[in-house]
Amino acid sequence: MRYMGMPLGMWLLFHRSFREKLVTVLGFGPAAAKAVERNALPKYKEIIRGLPEFEKGDRFQMNIVNCAMLAAFYLNMEEKPGLEQMTDYYAAAMMTAPMRWFCRMGGRQKFSEKDIAGLKKTAALNAANRNPYSWNMEFLPYPDGSGYEARFTKCGICMLMNELGIGEIVPAMCRLDYTMSAAGGAADFVREYTLADRGPYCDCGYKKKVRT
């Protein structure tokens, strides 16, 4: 995967937040946080360049780029925080003002014809059959019309993090699904299993919020 393009854009959007949250969430000193950020950039580029290009129409490229950024910062922390700390850190680093706006805009389209059509197209693509750093997904609408489940049987984040030897922090990324759904405001997120926790699949359930 080329660094120029989305990976560069994501770095520019998020690297300051990832550095600042080292201080405010994980308790790093400012100098230590800057050192982690400085060393994370070349590692990030290295990870990105080791990934294949994603197919046109694969909606999960951003997910793997975010994964590469978290991995690059984590790998350059001398003392590795625990999973709970990393979960708080990743959520705080990702949920910037632009990301909250992005979630709100996505929430307006939730359950729309465009949203459903995109999910069906993604399910038919089965991109992970050709790219192990992508995802395979089934689209499962709830019979009562209350929403749908996106059920993942292959996960690019699990693949990349395990290759990097840091699979223990994958659940920190999984938890962001709840945060992003809440920020979208249109659905309650429900989940029973994740592949990261050795579940049979990763279920992402979106139930329409009941308006009162």
Short mmCIF file of C-alpha atoms in Angstrom, two decimals:
data_model
loop_
_atom_site.label_atom_id
_atom_site.label_comp_id
_atom_site.label_asym_id
_atom_site.label_seq_id
_atom_site.Cartn_x
_atom_site.Cartn_y
_atom_site.Cartn_z
CA MET A 1 0.00 0.00 0.00
CA ARG A 2 1.29 3.46 -0.86
CA TYR A 3 1.84 5.91 1.99
CA MET A 4 0.80 8.87 -0.14
CA GLY A 5 -2.97 9.12 -0.14
CA MET A 6 -5.24 7.93 2.66
CA PRO A 7 -2.42 6.83 5.04
CA LEU A 8 -0.77 10.23 4.83
CA GLY A 9 -4.11 11.96 5.26
CA MET A 10 -4.97 9.89 8.32
CA TRP A 11 -1.58 10.63 9.87
CA LEU A 12 -2.09 14.36 9.37
CA LEU A 13 -5.58 14.16 10.88
CA PHE A 14 -4.76 12.08 13.94
CA HIS A 15 -1.07 12.12 14.90
CA ARG A 16 -1.39 15.13 17.22
CA SER A 17 -4.34 13.54 19.01
CA PHE A 18 -2.44 10.26 19.40
CA ARG A 19 0.51 12.20 20.90
CA GLU A 20 -1.61 14.40 23.18
CA LYS A 21 -3.56 11.45 24.58
CA LEU A 22 -0.30 9.78 25.54
CA VAL A 23 -0.03 12.62 28.05
CA THR A 24 -3.64 13.14 29.12
CA VAL A 25 -4.79 9.51 29.14
CA LEU A 26 -1.67 7.39 29.68
CA GLY A 27 0.34 9.81 31.81
CA PHE A 28 3.40 10.16 29.58
CA GLY A 29 5.53 13.26 29.98
CA PRO A 30 5.43 15.68 27.02
CA ALA A 31 8.99 14.84 25.96
CA ALA A 32 8.35 11.10 26.13
CA ALA A 33 5.14 11.53 24.12
CA LYS A 34 6.97 13.45 21.41
CA ALA A 35 9.63 10.73 21.26
CA VAL A 36 6.97 8.04 20.80
CA GLU A 37 5.35 10.08 18.03
CA ARG A 38 8.69 10.73 16.32
CA ASN A 39 9.54 7.03 16.28
CA ALA A 40 5.99 5.99 15.39
CA LEU A 41 6.00 7.73 12.00
CA PRO A 42 8.71 5.60 10.34
CA LYS A 43 7.14 2.47 11.84
CA TYR A 44 3.75 3.52 10.51
CA LYS A 45 5.21 4.01 7.04
CA GLU A 46 6.91 0.62 7.24
CA ILE A 47 3.66 -1.13 8.20
CA ILE A 48 1.69 0.66 5.47
CA ARG A 49 4.21 -0.21 2.78
CA GLY A 50 4.03 -3.86 3.78
CA LEU A 51 0.30 -4.02 3.10
CA PRO A 52 -1.27 -4.82 -0.29
CA GLU A 53 -3.39 -2.30 -2.13
CA PHE A 54 -7.07 -2.62 -1.34
CA GLU A 55 -9.56 -3.35 -4.11
CA LYS A 56 -11.76 -0.62 -5.46
CA GLY A 57 -14.99 -0.73 -3.48
CA ASP A 58 -13.39 -2.20 -0.34
CA ARG A 59 -14.71 0.04 2.42
CA PHE A 60 -12.28 -1.24 5.06
CA GLN A 61 -9.03 0.41 3.97
CA MET A 62 -9.48 3.12 6.60
CA ASN A 63 -9.82 0.46 9.31
CA ILE A 64 -6.46 -1.11 8.51
CA VAL A 65 -4.80 2.32 8.27
CA ASN A 66 -6.10 3.21 11.75
CA CYS A 67 -4.82 -0.14 12.96
CA ALA A 68 -1.38 0.60 11.56
CA MET A 69 -1.30 3.94 13.38
CA LEU A 70 -2.24 2.47 16.74
CA ALA A 71 0.28 -0.33 16.26
CA ALA A 72 3.05 2.13 15.40
CA PHE A 73 2.47 4.16 18.56
CA TYR A 74 2.06 1.09 20.79
CA LEU A 75 5.22 -0.58 19.50
CA ASN A 76 7.22 2.52 20.42
CA MET A 77 5.99 2.74 24.01
CA GLU A 78 8.75 1.49 26.29
CA GLU A 79 6.27 0.48 28.98
CA LYS A 80 3.22 -1.16 27.46
CA PRO A 81 -0.12 -0.05 29.01
CA GLY A 82 -2.73 -2.66 29.86
CA LEU A 83 -5.75 -3.37 27.69
CA GLU A 84 -8.11 -1.14 29.66
CA GLN A 85 -5.71 1.78 29.38
CA MET A 86 -5.22 1.17 25.66
CA THR A 87 -8.98 1.02 25.16
CA ASP A 88 -9.40 4.45 26.78
CA TYR A 89 -6.38 5.80 24.90
CA TYR A 90 -7.54 4.66 21.47
CA ALA A 91 -11.08 5.98 21.96
CA ALA A 92 -9.80 9.36 23.15
CA ALA A 93 -7.24 9.60 20.33
CA MET A 94 -9.73 8.71 17.60
CA MET A 95 -12.78 10.69 18.73
CA THR A 96 -11.60 14.10 17.61
CA ALA A 97 -14.05 16.82 16.57
CA PRO A 98 -13.81 15.83 12.85
CA MET A 99 -14.42 12.18 13.75
CA ARG A 100 -17.48 13.07 15.81
CA TRP A 101 -18.80 15.05 12.84
CA PHE A 102 -18.11 12.05 10.58
CA CYS A 103 -20.06 9.79 12.95
CA ARG A 104 -23.00 12.21 13.08
CA MET A 105 -23.13 12.37 9.27
CA GLY A 106 -23.01 8.58 9.14
CA GLY A 107 -25.81 8.40 11.68
CA ARG A 108 -28.07 10.43 9.40
CA GLN A 109 -27.66 7.78 6.69
CA LYS A 110 -28.03 4.79 9.02
CA PHE A 111 -30.68 2.35 7.81
CA SER A 112 -31.17 4.32 4.58
CA GLU A 113 -31.40 2.60 1.20
CA LYS A 114 -27.86 3.77 0.47
CA ASP A 115 -26.57 2.32 3.74
CA ILE A 116 -28.23 -1.05 3.14
CA ALA A 117 -27.07 -1.20 -0.49
CA GLY A 118 -23.48 -0.49 0.57
CA LEU A 119 -23.56 -3.26 3.16
CA LYS A 120 -24.95 -5.76 0.67
CA LYS A 121 -22.24 -4.82 -1.81
CA THR A 122 -19.55 -5.25 0.85
CA ALA A 123 -20.94 -8.65 1.82
CA ALA A 124 -20.85 -9.79 -1.81
CA LEU A 125 -17.24 -8.59 -2.27
CA ASN A 126 -15.69 -11.03 0.25
CA ALA A 127 -12.47 -9.03 -0.03
CA ALA A 128 -10.55 -11.06 2.57
CA ASN A 129 -10.59 -14.04 0.20
CA ARG A 130 -7.99 -12.12 -1.83
CA ASN A 131 -6.54 -9.71 0.72
CA PRO A 132 -5.89 -11.17 4.20
CA TYR A 133 -5.80 -7.65 5.69
CA SER A 134 -9.41 -6.96 4.71
CA TRP A 135 -12.71 -8.36 5.99
CA ASN A 136 -15.40 -10.85 5.01
CA MET A 137 -18.89 -9.91 6.13
CA GLU A 138 -22.46 -11.18 6.06
CA PHE A 139 -25.37 -8.75 6.09
CA LEU A 140 -28.17 -10.05 8.33
CA PRO A 141 -31.25 -7.81 8.68
CA TYR A 142 -33.30 -8.39 11.82
CA PRO A 143 -36.61 -10.13 10.99
CA ASP A 144 -38.61 -7.57 12.97
CA GLY A 145 -37.19 -4.65 11.00
CA SER A 146 -35.45 -3.16 14.04
CA GLY A 147 -32.03 -2.98 12.40
CA TYR A 148 -29.36 -5.34 11.17
CA GLU A 149 -26.23 -7.26 12.03
CA ALA A 150 -22.95 -7.11 10.12
CA ARG A 151 -21.29 -10.45 10.90
CA PHE A 152 -17.57 -10.70 10.23
CA THR A 153 -15.82 -14.03 9.73
CA LYS A 154 -12.41 -12.63 8.74
CA CYS A 155 -10.75 -9.56 10.24
CA GLY A 156 -7.79 -7.64 8.82
CA ILE A 157 -7.03 -6.02 12.17
CA CYS A 158 -6.64 -9.42 13.85
CA MET A 159 -4.36 -10.53 11.00
CA LEU A 160 -2.09 -7.47 11.12
CA MET A 161 -1.89 -7.14 14.91
CA ASN A 162 -1.08 -10.83 15.36
CA GLU A 163 1.63 -10.61 12.69
CA LEU A 164 3.11 -7.66 14.59
CA GLY A 165 3.02 -9.69 17.82
CA ILE A 166 0.57 -7.37 19.58
CA GLY A 167 -2.74 -9.17 19.19
CA GLU A 168 -3.48 -8.48 22.85
CA ILE A 169 -4.62 -4.92 22.06
CA VAL A 170 -7.10 -5.78 19.29
CA PRO A 171 -10.06 -5.58 21.76
CA ALA A 172 -9.15 -1.92 22.30
CA MET A 173 -10.03 -1.30 18.66
CA CYS A 174 -13.15 -3.48 18.81
CA ARG A 175 -14.56 -1.35 21.62
CA LEU A 176 -14.53 1.76 19.42
CA ASP A 177 -17.57 0.34 17.57
CA TYR A 178 -19.69 1.21 20.62
CA THR A 179 -18.24 4.71 20.85
CA MET A 180 -18.73 5.51 17.17
CA SER A 181 -22.28 4.17 17.15
CA ALA A 182 -23.16 6.30 20.18
CA ALA A 183 -21.69 9.35 18.46
CA GLY A 184 -23.78 8.62 15.37
CA GLY A 185 -26.94 8.85 17.45
CA ALA A 186 -29.10 6.60 15.26
CA ALA A 187 -28.49 3.12 16.65
CA ASP A 188 -27.71 1.15 19.76
CA PHE A 189 -24.73 -1.10 19.17
CA VAL A 190 -24.99 -4.70 20.37
CA ARG A 191 -22.44 -7.49 20.27
CA GLU A 192 -22.02 -11.00 21.59
CA TYR A 193 -18.76 -12.25 20.07
CA THR A 194 -15.50 -10.96 18.64
CA LEU A 195 -12.85 -12.83 16.69
CA ALA A 196 -10.27 -11.11 18.90
CA ASP A 197 -11.69 -12.99 21.89
CA ARG A 198 -11.75 -16.27 19.94
CA GLY A 199 -15.44 -16.03 19.16
CA PRO A 200 -16.92 -17.85 16.15
CA TYR A 201 -17.34 -14.48 14.41
CA CYS A 202 -17.54 -10.79 15.19
CA ASP A 203 -21.11 -9.53 15.29
CA CYS A 204 -21.82 -5.82 14.86
CA GLY A 205 -25.49 -5.29 15.61
CA TYR A 206 -27.23 -1.97 15.03
CA LYS A 207 -30.69 -1.56 16.56
CA LYS A 208 -32.70 1.49 15.63
CA LYS A 209 -33.06 3.91 18.50
CA VAL A 210 -36.61 4.24 19.68
CA ARG A 211 -37.66 7.88 19.39
CA THR A 212 -39.86 9.20 22.18
#
